Short mmCIF file of C-alpha atoms in Angstrom, two decimals:
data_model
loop_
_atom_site.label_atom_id
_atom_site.label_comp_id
_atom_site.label_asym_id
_atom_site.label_seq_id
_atom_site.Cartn_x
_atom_site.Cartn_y
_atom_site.Cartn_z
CA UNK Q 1 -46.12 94.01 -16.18
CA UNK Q 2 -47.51 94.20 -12.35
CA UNK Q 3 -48.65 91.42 -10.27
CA UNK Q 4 -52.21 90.69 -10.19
CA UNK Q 5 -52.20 90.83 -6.51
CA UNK Q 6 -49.67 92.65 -4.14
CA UNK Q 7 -47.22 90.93 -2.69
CA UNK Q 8 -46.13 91.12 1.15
CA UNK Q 9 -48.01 89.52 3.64
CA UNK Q 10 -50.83 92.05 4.23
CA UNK Q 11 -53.44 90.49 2.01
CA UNK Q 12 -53.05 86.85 3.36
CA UNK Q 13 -51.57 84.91 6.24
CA UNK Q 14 -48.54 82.65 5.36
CA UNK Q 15 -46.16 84.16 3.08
CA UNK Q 16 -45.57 82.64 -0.54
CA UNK Q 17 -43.15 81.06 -1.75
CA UNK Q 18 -42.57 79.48 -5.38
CA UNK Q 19 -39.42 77.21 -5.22
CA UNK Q 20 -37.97 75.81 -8.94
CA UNK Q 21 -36.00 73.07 -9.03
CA UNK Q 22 -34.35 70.60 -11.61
CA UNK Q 23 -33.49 68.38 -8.67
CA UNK Q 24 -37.15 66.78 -6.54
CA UNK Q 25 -38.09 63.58 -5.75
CA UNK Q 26 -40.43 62.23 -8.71
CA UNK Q 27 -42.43 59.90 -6.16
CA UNK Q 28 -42.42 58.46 -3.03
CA UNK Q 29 -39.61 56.59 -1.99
CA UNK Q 30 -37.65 58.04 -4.80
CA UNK Q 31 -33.93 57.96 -4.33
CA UNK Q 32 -33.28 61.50 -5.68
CA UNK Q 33 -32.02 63.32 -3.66
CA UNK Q 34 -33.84 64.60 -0.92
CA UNK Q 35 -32.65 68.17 0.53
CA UNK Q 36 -34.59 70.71 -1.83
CA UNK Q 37 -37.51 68.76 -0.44
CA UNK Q 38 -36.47 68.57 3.27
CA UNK Q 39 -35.92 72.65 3.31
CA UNK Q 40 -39.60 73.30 1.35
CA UNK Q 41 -40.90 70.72 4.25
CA UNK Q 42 -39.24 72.84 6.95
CA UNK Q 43 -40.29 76.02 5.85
CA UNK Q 44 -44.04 74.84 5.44
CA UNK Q 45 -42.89 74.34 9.25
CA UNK Q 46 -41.88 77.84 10.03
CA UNK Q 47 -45.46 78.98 8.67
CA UNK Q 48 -44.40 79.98 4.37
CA UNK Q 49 -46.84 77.86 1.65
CA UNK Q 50 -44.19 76.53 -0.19
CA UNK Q 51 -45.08 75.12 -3.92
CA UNK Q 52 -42.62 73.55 -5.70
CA UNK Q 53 -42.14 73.83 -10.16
CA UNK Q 54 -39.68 71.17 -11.37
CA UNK Q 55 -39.26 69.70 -14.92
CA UNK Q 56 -41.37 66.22 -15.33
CA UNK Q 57 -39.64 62.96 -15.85
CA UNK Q 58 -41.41 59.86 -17.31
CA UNK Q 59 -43.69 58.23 -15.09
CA UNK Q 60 -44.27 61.00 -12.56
CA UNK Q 61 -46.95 63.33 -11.63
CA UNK Q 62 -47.63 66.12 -13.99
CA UNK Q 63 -49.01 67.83 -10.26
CA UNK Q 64 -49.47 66.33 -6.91
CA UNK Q 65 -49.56 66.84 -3.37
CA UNK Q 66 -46.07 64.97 -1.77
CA UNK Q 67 -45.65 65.36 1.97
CA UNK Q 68 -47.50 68.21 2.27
CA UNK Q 69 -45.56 70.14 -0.49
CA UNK Q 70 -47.65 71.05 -3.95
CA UNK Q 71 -45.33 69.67 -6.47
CA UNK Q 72 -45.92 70.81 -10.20
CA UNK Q 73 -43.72 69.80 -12.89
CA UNK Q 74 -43.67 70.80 -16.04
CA UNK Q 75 -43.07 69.20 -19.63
CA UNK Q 76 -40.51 70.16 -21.74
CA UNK Q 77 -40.25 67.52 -24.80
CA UNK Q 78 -43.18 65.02 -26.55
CA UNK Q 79 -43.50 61.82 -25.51
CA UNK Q 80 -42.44 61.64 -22.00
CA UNK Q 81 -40.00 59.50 -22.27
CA UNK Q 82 -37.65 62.07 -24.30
CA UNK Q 83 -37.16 64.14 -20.53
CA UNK Q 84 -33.92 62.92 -19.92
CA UNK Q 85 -32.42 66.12 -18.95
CA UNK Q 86 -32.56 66.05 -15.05
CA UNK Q 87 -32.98 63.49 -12.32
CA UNK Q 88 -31.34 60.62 -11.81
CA UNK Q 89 -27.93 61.59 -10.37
CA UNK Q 90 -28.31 65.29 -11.79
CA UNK Q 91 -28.54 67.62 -15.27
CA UNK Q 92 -24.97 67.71 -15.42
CA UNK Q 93 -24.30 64.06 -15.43
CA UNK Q 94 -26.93 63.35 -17.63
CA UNK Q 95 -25.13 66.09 -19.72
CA UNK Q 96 -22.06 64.13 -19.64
CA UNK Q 97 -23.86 60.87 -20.06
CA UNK Q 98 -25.33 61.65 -23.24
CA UNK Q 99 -24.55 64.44 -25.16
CA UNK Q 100 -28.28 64.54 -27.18
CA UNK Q 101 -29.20 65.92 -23.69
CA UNK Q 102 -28.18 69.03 -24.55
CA UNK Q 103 -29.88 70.13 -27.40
CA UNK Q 104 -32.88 69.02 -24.97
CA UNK Q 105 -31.40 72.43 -22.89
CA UNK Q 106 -33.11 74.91 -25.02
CA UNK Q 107 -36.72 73.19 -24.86
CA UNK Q 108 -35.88 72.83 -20.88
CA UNK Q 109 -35.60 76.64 -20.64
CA UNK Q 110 -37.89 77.56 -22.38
CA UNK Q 111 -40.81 75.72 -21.17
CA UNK Q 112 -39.17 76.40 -17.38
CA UNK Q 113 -39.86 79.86 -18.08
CA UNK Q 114 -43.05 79.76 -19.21
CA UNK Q 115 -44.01 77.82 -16.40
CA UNK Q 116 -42.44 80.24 -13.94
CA UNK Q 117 -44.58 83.40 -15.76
CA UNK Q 118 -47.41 81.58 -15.85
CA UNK Q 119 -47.54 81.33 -11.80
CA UNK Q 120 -46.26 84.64 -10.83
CA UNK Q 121 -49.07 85.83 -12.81
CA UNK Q 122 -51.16 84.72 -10.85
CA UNK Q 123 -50.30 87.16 -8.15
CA UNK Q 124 -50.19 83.70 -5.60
CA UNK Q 125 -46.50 84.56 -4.86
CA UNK Q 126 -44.31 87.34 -2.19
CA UNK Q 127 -41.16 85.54 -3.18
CA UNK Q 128 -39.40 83.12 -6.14
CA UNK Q 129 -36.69 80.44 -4.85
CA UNK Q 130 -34.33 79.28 -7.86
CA UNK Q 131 -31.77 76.71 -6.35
CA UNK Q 132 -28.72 76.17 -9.01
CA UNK Q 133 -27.78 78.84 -10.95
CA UNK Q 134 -28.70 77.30 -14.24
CA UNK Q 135 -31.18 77.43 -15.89
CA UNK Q 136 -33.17 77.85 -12.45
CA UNK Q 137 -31.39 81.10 -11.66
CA UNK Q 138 -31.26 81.93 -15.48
CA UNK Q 139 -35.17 81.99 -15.61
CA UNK Q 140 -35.87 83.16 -12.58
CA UNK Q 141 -34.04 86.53 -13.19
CA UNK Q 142 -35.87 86.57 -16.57
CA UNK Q 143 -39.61 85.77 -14.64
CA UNK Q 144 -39.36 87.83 -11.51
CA UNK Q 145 -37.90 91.01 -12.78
CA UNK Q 146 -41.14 92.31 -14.70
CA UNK Q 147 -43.24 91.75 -11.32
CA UNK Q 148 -40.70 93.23 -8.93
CA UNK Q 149 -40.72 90.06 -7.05
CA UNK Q 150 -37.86 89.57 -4.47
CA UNK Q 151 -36.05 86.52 -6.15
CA UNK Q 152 -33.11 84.49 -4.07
CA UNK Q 153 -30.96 81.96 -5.85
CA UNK Q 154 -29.20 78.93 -3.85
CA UNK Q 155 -26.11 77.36 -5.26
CA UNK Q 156 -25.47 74.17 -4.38
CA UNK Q 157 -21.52 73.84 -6.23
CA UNK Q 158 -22.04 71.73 -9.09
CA UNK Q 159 -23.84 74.60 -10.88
CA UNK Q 160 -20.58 77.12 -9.83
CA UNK Q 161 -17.56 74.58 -9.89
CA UNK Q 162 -18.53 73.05 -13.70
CA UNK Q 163 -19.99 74.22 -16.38
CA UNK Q 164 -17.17 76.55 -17.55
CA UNK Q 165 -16.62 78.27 -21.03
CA UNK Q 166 -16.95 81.76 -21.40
CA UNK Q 167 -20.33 82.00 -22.58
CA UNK Q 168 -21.64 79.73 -19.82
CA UNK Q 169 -19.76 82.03 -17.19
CA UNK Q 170 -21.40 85.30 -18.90
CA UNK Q 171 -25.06 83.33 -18.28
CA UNK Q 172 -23.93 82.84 -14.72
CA UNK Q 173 -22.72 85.52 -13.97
CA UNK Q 174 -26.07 87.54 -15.41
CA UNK Q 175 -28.05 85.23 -13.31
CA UNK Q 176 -26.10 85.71 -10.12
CA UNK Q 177 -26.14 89.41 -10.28
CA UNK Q 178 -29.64 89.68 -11.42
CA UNK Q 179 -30.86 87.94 -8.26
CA UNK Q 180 -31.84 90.25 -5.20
CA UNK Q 181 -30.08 87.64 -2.90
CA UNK Q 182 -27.62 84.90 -3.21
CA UNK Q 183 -27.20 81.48 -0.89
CA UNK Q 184 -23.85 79.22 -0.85
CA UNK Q 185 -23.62 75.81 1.14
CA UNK Q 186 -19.84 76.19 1.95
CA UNK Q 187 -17.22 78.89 2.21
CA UNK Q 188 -15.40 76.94 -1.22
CA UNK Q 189 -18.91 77.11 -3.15
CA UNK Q 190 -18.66 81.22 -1.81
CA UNK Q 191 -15.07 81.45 -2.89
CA UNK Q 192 -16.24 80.23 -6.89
CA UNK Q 193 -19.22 82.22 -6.72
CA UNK Q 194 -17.04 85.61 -6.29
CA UNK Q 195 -14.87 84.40 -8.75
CA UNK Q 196 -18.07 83.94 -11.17
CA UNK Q 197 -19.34 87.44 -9.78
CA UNK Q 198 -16.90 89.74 -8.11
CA UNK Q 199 -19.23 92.42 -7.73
CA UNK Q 200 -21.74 90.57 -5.89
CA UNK Q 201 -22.55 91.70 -2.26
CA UNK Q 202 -26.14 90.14 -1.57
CA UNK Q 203 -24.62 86.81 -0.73
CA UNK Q 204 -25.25 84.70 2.22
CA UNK Q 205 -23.94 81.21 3.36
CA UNK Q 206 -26.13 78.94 4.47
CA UNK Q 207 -25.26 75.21 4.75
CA UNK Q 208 -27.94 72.80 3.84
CA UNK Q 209 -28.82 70.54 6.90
CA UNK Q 210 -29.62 66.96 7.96
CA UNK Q 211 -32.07 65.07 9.98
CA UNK Q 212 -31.12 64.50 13.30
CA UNK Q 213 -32.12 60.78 13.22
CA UNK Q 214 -30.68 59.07 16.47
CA UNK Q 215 -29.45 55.48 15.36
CA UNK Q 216 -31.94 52.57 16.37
CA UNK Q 217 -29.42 50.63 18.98
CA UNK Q 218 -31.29 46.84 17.89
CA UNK Q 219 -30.69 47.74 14.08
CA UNK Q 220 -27.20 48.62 14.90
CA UNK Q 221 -26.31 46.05 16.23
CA UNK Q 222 -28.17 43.88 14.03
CA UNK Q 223 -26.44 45.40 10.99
CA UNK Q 224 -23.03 44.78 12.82
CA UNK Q 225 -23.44 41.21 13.23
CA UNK Q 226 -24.57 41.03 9.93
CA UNK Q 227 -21.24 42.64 8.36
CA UNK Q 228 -18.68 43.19 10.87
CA UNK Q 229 -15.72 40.42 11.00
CA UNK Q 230 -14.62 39.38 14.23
CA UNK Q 231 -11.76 42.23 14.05
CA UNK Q 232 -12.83 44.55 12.53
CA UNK Q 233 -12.81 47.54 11.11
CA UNK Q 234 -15.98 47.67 9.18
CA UNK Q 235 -15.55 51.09 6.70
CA UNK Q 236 -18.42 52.70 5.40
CA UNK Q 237 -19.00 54.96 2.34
CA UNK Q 238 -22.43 56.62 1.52
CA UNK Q 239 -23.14 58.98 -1.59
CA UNK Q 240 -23.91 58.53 -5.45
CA UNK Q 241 -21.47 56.19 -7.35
CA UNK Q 242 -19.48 58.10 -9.79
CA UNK Q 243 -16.48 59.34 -10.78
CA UNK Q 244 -15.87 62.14 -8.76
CA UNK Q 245 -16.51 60.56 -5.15
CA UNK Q 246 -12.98 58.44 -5.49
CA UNK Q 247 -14.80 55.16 -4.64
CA UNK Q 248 -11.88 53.58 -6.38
CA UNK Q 249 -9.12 55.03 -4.46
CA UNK Q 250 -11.54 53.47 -1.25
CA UNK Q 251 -11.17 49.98 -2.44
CA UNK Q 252 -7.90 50.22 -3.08
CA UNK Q 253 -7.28 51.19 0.57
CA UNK Q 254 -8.92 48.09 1.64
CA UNK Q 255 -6.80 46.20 -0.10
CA UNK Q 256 -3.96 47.57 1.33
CA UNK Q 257 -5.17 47.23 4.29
CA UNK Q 258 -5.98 43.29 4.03
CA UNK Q 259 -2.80 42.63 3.98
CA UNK Q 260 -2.40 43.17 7.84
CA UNK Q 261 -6.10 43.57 8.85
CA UNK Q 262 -7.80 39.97 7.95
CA UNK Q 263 -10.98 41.11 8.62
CA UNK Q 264 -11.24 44.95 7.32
CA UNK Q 265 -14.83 45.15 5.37
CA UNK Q 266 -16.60 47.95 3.36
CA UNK Q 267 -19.76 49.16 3.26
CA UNK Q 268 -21.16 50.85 -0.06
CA UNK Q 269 -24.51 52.59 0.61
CA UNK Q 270 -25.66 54.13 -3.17
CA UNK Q 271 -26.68 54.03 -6.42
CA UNK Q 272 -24.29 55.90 -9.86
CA UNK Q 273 -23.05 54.61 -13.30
CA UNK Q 274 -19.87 53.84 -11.70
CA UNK Q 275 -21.79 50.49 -10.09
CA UNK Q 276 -20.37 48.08 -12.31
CA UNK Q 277 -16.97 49.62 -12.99
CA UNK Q 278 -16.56 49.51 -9.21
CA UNK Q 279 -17.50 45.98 -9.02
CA UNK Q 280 -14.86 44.69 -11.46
CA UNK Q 281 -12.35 46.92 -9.68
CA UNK Q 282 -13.35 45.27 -6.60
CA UNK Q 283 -12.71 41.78 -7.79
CA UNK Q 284 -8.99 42.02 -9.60
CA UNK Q 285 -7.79 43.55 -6.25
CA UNK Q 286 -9.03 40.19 -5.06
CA UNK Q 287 -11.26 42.15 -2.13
CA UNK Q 288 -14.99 40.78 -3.48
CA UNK Q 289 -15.66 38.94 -0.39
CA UNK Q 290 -14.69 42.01 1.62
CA UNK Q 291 -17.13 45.13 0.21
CA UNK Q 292 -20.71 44.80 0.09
CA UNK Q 293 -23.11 46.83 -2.26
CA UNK Q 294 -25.87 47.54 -1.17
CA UNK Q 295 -27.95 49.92 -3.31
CA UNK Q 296 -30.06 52.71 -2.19
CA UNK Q 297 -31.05 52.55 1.61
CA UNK Q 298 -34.12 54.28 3.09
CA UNK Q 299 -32.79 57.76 4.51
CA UNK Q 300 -34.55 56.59 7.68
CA UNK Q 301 -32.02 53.56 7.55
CA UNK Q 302 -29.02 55.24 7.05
CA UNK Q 303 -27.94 56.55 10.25
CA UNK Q 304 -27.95 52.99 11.41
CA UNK Q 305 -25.77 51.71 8.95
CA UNK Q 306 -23.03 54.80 9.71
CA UNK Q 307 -23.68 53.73 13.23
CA UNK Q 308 -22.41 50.37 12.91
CA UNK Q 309 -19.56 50.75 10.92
CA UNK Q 310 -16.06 51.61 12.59
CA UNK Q 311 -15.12 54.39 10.24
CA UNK Q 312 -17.03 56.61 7.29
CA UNK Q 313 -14.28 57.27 4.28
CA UNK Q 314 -15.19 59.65 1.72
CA UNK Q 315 -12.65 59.92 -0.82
CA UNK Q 316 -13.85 62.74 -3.38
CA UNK Q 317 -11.60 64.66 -6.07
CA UNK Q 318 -12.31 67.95 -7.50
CA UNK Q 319 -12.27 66.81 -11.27
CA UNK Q 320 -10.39 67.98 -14.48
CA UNK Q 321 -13.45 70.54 -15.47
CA UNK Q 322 -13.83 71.98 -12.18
CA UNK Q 323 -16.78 69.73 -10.24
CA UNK Q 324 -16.11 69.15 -6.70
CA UNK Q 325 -17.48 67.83 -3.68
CA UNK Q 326 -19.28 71.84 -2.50
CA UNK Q 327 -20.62 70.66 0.71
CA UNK Q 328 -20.78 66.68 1.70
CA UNK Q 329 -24.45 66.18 3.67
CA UNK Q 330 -22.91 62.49 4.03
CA UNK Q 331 -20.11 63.63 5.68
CA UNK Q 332 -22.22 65.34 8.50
CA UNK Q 333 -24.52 62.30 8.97
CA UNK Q 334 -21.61 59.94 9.81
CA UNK Q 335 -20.14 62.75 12.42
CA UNK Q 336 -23.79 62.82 14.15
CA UNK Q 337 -24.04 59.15 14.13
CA UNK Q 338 -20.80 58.86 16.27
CA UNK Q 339 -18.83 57.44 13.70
CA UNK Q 340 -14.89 58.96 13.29
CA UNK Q 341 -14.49 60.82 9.27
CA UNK Q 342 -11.95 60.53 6.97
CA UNK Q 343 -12.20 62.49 4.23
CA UNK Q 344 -10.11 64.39 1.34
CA UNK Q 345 -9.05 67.69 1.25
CA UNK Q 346 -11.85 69.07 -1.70
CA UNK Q 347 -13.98 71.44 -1.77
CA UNK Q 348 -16.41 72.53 1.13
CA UNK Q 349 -15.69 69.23 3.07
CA UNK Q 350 -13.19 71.49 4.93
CA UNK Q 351 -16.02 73.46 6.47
CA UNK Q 352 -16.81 70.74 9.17
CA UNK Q 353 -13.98 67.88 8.53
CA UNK Q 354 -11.35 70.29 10.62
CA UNK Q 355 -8.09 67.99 10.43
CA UNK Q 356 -7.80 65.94 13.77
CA UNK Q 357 -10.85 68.35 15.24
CA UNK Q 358 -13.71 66.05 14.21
CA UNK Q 359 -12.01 63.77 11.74
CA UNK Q 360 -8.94 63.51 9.25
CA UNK Q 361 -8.26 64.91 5.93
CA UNK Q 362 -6.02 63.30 3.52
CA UNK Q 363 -4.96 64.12 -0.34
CA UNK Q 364 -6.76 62.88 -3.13
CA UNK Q 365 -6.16 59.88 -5.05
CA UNK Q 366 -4.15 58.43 -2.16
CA UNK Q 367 -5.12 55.34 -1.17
CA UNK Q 368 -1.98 54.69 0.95
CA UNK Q 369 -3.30 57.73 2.96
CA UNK Q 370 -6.67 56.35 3.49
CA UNK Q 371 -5.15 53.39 4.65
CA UNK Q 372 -3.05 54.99 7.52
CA UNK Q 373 -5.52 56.94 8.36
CA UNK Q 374 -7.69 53.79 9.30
CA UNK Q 375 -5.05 52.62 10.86
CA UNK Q 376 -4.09 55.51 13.07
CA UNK Q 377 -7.43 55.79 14.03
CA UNK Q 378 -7.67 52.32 14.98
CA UNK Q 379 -4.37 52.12 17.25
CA UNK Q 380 -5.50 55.67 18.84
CA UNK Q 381 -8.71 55.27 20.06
CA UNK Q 382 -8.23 58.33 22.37
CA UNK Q 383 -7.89 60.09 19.46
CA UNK Q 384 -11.41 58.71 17.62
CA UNK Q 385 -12.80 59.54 20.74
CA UNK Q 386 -12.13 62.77 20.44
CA UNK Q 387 -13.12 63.51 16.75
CA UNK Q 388 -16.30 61.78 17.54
CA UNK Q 389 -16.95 64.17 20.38
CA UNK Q 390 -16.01 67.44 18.75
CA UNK Q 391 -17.54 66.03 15.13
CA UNK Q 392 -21.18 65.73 16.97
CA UNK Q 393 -20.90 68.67 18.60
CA UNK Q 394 -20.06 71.16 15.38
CA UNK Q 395 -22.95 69.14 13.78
CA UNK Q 396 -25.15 70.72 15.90
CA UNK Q 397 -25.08 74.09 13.59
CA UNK Q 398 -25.94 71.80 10.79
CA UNK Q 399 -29.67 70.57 11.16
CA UNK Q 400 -32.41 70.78 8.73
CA UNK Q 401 -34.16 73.22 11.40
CA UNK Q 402 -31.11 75.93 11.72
CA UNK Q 403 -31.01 75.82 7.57
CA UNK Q 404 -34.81 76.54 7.34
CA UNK Q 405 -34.44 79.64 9.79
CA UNK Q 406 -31.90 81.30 8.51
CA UNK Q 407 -33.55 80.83 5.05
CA UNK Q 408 -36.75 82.31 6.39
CA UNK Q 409 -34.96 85.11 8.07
CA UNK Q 410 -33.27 86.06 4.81
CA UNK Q 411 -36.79 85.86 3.23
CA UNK Q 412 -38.50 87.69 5.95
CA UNK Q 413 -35.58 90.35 5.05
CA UNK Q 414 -36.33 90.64 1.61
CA UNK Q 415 -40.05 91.11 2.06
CA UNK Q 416 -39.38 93.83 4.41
CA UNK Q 417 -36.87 95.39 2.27
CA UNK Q 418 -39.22 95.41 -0.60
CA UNK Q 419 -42.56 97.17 1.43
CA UNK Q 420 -39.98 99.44 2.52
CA UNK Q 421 -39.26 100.43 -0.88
CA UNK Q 422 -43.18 100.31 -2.45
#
């Protein structure tokens, strides 16, 4: 099989670019999580026409236009509502969620890779984008390999640090080394990658970025007065509510910590499963009146809340079966919002939370930790002043721009690579 069309940029101005996703936002406003999107955005910037193939969900677009990115998604299962696989909080916690989901997998593959050969035959295409390794790499080695189209997969850690068993390794490990070029977010998500794939050379780490979105100074202060005590410290976690992100071990550091800080308050920016379970938690340690839920916030809105808060606390494990925290874009928007990081010692989080550098590490599942860590941070302010410093200034190699260049680089490399070789 040959494309209908060569590839390269010769025959047409922007270069091509078909990304596949399980992971988009279904609408406008949805709280999925953004990044995929943000990098498709920013490469539309850098002059590639970017079209994005994700599964459908129930009640979105089977194709539309969304901020200037063509967003097709394909079904998988009859009726609708039956396309539980993906979205909301991610395939593998639907997958542990419900285990129905996965005999939904083979449908989800199948129809993914239709959809993927459908495209490319239309000779529209210079390069495929898979980000996790499955099924998105999976497929994507299967589609782009009779067209001899350059074919880059981005792991994001979930899709290397779980899903383990031998014959899910073999399928990873197939997919990795069928790509012409690998991405990792994080030297850890690298380190599992190798372990998937020793023999793999074509791999690149490039960290996903965030929006430098300076803090509104009249919403900060607003939000301050709104849930600051008098003395302080208001804490402040962001991210999905489940298991893995150690919420619990959180609260249970503020209730150490009321017992000599009368006025210590917590900030829960997020949506997860783990909503309720965390709510109960939060009301036999007798701290209710001190943490506040708050849901899903606008991205736009969140740099204000880091902003006003005294200290950002992200206590994440690395779970029984592997899953980890592979990167932490939360932990990067608190250190460019000026606000001191303490975080656990997991996964990629090590990459830019450098131990008394731009903010403290402490073990897992050790509240008491958390807790002196507030505290030391709060009767050293020299000290906060100096991880907020140094945090902002490493943040600088993290933006949503520097992540889109060095992706288009590595594209522009591949597509010179291959009209070397045709």
């Amino acid at each position: 099989m040959t494309q209908a069309r060569a590839g390269g940029h010769g025959g047409h101005d922007k270069r091509r670019v078909l990304c596949v996703t399980s992971n988009y936002p279904r609408w406008e406003g949805d709280s999925t999580t953004p990044f995929v999107q943000h990098l498709a955005q920013d490469l539309l910037a850098l002059g590639w026409e970017v079209d994005v193939l994700a599964p459908h969900a129930p009640s979105a677009a089977s194709r539309e236009q969304l901020n200037g990115i063509s967003v097709d998604r394909f079904h998988y299962l009859w009726p609708e509502r039956l396309e539980t696989v993906c979205y909301q909080g991610g395939a593998l916690l639907n997958l542990q969620k419900n285990k129905l989901n996965y005999l939904k997998l083979p449908a989800l593959v199948f129809f993914q890779w239709t959809a993927i050969v459908k495209r490319l035959l239309s000779g529209h295409y210079d390069l495929l984008h898979s980000h996790w390794i499955l099924p998105q790499g999976f497929t994507g080695v299967l589609a782009a390999r009779p067209f001899n189209l350059p074919h880059v997969v981005t792991v994001h850690g979930s899709d290397a640090f779980a899903l383990k068993g031998e014959l899910l390794s073999k399928f990873k490990a197939f997919s990795l080394m069928g790509a012409d070029a690998v991405t990792v977010n994080s030297s850890a998500t690298r380190q599992q990658v190798l372990a998937i794939a020793p023999e793999l050379t074509a791999l690149s780490l490039i960290p996903m970025g965030i929006a430098l979105n300076q803090p509104n100074p009249d919403r900060v202060a607003q939000l301050r007065q709104q849930f600051r005590g008098d003395q302080g410290p208001l804490l402040i976690y962001v991210g999905r509510l489940v298991e893995q992100k150690g919420i619990g071990d959180l609260l249970r550091a503020v209730a150490l910590l009321s017992q000599t800080l009368t006025d210590c308050r917590l900030l829960i920016l997020g949506e997860g499963p783990w909503r309720d379970a965390l709510v109960s938690l939060a009301d036999r340690l007798g701290i209710s009146q001190r943490v506040s839920f708050i849901g899903w916030v606008e991205p736009s809105d969140v740099p204000n809340y880091l902003a006003a808060a005294d200290i950002f606390v992200g206590p994440s494990k690395q779970m029984p079966d592997g899953s980890t925290e592979a990167q932490g874009l939360s932990f990067i928007e608190a250190m460019q919002a000026g606000t001191p990081v303490i975080a656990t010692d997991v996964g990629g989080i090590g990459d830019t939370v450098k131990h008394e550098e731009t903010g403290l590490l402490v073990p897992q599942d050790d509240p008491g930790a958390i807790a002196g860590s507030v505290l030391r941070l709060l009767s050293e302010p020299q000290l906060a002043d100096k991880l907020i410093f140094q945090a902002k200034q490493a943040t600088k190699h993290y933006t949503r721009e520097a992540t889109a260049v060095q992706f288009a680089q590595l594209f522009d490399a591949m597509l010179h690579h291959k009209s070397h070789r045709s």
